[in-house]
Short mmCIF file of C-alpha atoms in Angstrom, two decimals:
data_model
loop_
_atom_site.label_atom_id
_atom_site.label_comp_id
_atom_site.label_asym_id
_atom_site.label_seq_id
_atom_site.Cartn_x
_atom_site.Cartn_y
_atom_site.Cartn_z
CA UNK N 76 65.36 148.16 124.80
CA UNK N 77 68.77 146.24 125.24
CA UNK N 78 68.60 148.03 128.32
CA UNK N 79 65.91 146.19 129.87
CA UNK N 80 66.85 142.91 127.81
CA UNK N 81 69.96 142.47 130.24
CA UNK N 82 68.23 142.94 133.38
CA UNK N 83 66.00 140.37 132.52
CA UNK N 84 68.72 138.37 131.14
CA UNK N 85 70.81 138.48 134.12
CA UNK N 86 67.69 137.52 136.77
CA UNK N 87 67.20 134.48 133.85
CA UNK N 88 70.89 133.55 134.63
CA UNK N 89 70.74 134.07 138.42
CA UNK N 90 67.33 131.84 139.07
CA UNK N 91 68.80 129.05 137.20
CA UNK N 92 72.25 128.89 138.74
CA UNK N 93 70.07 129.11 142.29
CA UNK N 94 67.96 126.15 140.47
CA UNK N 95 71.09 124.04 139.84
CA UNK N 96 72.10 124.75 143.41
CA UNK N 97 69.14 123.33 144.77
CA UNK N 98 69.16 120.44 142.69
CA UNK N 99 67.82 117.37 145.19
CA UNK N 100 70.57 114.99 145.99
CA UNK N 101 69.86 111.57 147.49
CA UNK N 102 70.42 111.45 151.51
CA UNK N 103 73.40 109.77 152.51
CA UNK N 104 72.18 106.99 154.96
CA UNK N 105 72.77 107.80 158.87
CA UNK N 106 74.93 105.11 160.79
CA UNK N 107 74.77 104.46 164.34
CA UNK N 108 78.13 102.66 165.50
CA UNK N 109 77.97 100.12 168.38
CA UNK N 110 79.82 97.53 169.94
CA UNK N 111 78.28 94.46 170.60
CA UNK N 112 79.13 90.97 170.71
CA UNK N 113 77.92 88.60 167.94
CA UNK N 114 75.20 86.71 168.03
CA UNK N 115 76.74 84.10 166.11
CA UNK N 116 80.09 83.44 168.20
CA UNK N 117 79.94 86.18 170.52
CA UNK N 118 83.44 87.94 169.23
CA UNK N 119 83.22 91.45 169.68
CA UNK N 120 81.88 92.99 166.86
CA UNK N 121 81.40 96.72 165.41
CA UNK N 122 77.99 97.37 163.83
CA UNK N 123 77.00 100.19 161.95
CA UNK N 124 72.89 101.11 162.53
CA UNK N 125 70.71 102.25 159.99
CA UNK N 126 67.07 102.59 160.62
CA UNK N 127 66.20 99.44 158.47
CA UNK N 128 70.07 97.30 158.93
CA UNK N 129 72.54 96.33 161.37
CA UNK N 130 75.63 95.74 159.50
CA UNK N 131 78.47 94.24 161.04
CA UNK N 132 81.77 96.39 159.87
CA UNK N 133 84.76 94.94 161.94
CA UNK N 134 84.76 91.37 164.12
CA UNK N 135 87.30 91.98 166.93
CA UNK N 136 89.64 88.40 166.29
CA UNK N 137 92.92 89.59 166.68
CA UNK N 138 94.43 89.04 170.45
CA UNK N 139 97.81 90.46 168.83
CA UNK N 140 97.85 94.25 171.20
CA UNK N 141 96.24 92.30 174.35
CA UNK N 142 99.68 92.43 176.01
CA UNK N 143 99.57 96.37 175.63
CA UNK N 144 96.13 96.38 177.31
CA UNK N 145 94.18 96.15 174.06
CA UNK N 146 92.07 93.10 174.32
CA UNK N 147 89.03 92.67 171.35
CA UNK N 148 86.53 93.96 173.54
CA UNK N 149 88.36 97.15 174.22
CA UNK N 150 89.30 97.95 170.89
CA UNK N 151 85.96 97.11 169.55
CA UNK N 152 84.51 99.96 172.11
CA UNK N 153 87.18 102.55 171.74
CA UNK N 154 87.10 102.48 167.87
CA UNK N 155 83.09 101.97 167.48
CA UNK N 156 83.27 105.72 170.00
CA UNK N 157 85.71 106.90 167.66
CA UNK N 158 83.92 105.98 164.30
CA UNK N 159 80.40 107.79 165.97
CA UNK N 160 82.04 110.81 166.70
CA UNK N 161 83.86 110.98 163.42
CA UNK N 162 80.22 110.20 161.63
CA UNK N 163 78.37 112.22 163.73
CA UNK N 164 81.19 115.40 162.44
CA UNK N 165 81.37 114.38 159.08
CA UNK N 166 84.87 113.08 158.74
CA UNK N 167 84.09 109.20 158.08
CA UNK N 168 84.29 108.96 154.39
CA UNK N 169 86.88 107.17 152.92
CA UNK N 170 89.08 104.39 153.82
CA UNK N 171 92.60 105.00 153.08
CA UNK N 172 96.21 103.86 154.69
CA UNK N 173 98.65 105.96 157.41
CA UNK N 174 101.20 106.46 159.80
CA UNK N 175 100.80 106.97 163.17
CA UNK N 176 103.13 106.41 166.31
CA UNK N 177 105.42 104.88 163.65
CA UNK N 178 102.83 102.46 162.67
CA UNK N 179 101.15 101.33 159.55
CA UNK N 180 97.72 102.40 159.78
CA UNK N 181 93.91 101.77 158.37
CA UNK N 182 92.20 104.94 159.12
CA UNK N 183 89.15 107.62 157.22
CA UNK N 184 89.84 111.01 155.38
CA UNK N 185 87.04 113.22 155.17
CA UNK N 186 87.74 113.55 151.39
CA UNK N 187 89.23 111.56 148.62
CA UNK N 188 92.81 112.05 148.91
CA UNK N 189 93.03 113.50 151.68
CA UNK N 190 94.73 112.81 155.15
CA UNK N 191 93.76 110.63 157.28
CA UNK N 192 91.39 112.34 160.46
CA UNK N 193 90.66 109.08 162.38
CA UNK N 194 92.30 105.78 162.72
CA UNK N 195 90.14 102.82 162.17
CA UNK N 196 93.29 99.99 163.12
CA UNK N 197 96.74 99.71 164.01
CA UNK N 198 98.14 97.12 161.73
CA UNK N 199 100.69 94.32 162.93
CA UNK N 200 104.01 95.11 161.99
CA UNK N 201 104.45 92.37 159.43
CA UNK N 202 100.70 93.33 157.48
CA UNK N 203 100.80 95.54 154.54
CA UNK N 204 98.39 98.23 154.26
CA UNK N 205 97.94 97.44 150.73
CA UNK N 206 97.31 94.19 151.82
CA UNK N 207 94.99 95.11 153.84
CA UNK N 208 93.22 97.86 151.78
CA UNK N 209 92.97 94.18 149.01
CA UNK N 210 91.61 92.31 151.60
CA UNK N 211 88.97 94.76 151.97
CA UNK N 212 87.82 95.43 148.67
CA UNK N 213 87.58 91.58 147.79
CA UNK N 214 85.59 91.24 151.02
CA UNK N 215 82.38 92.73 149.28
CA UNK N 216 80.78 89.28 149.45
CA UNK N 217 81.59 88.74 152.79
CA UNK N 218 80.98 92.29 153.92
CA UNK N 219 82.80 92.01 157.41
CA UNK N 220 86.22 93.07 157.75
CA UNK N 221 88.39 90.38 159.40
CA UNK N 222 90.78 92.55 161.40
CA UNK N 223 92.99 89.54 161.90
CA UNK N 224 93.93 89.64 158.34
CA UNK N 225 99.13 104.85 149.71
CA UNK N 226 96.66 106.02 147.55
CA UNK N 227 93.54 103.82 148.65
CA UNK N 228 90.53 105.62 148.61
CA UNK N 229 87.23 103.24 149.66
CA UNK N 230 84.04 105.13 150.28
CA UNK N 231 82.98 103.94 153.39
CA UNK N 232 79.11 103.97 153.18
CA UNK N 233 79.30 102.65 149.49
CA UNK N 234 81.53 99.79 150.97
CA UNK N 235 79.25 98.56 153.70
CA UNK N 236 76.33 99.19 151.75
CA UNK N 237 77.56 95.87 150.11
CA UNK N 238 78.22 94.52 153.47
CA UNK N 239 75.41 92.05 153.90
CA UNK N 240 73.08 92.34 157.17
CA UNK N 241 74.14 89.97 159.74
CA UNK N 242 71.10 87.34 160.64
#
């Protein structure tokens, strides 16, 4: 009899575990990243897509790295590319700070914690990336990051989630 008790027992075990494992988790909303300019002032602007928003994520202000043939315009493309491919593979999740090329960066991790995968902006050499990382929290209101303006960790879709849907 305890023979055919654990059997039973065990299969008991096995279809819940396989039941928690399959436990239905909310979708995490798809973004579509374009460059466009606004239709407010026409400054170059990154949107992220959803199929019922268009959320604008980063207005292009900053003339700063024109002289080293980074104009508004051309950073808004080349980063909006970047942030598609990095959604499209899974690695735009969090909002943290970085070096690269000896620069103070704003760039995603895939994970909380980790390292950063993609750079989002090069910051000025006089900005603080904790600065920065402030201004972005307390821009929830606002939504938009002002690009003109370690250990941070912002989830990026619960961020512009709060980010409110340009008009």
């Amino acid at each position: 009899m305890k023979i055919s008790f654990l059997p039973r027992c065990l299969a008991g075990f096995l279809l819940l575990a396989v039941m928690a494992g399959c436990e239905e988790k909310p979708p995490k909303i798809s973004y579509n990243f374009v460059c466009e300019a606004s239709k407010k002032d026409g400054t170059p602007t990154t949107y992220g897509i959803t199929p019922t928003a268009k959320k604008p994520i980063i207005r292009w202000t900053s003339e700063y790295f024109t002289d080293a043939g980074y104009p508004p315009q051309k950073r808004c493309e080349e980063v909006t590319q970047k942030m598609q491919t990095a959604a499209s593979n899974g690695i735009l999740n969090y909002i943290t700070a970085g070096r690269e090329n000896n620069q103070d960066v704003i760039c995603f991790s895939a994970a909380k914690g980790g390292n950063c995968t993609l750079t989002f902006f090069t910051l000025k050499p006089n900005q603080s990336a904790s600065k920065v990382i402030d201004d972005i929290l307390n821009n929830r209101a606002g939504g938009t990051i002002e690009q003109t303006s370690t250990g941070f960790d912002i989830d990026f879709y619960k961020w512009v989630e709060l980010i409110p849907t340009e008009k």
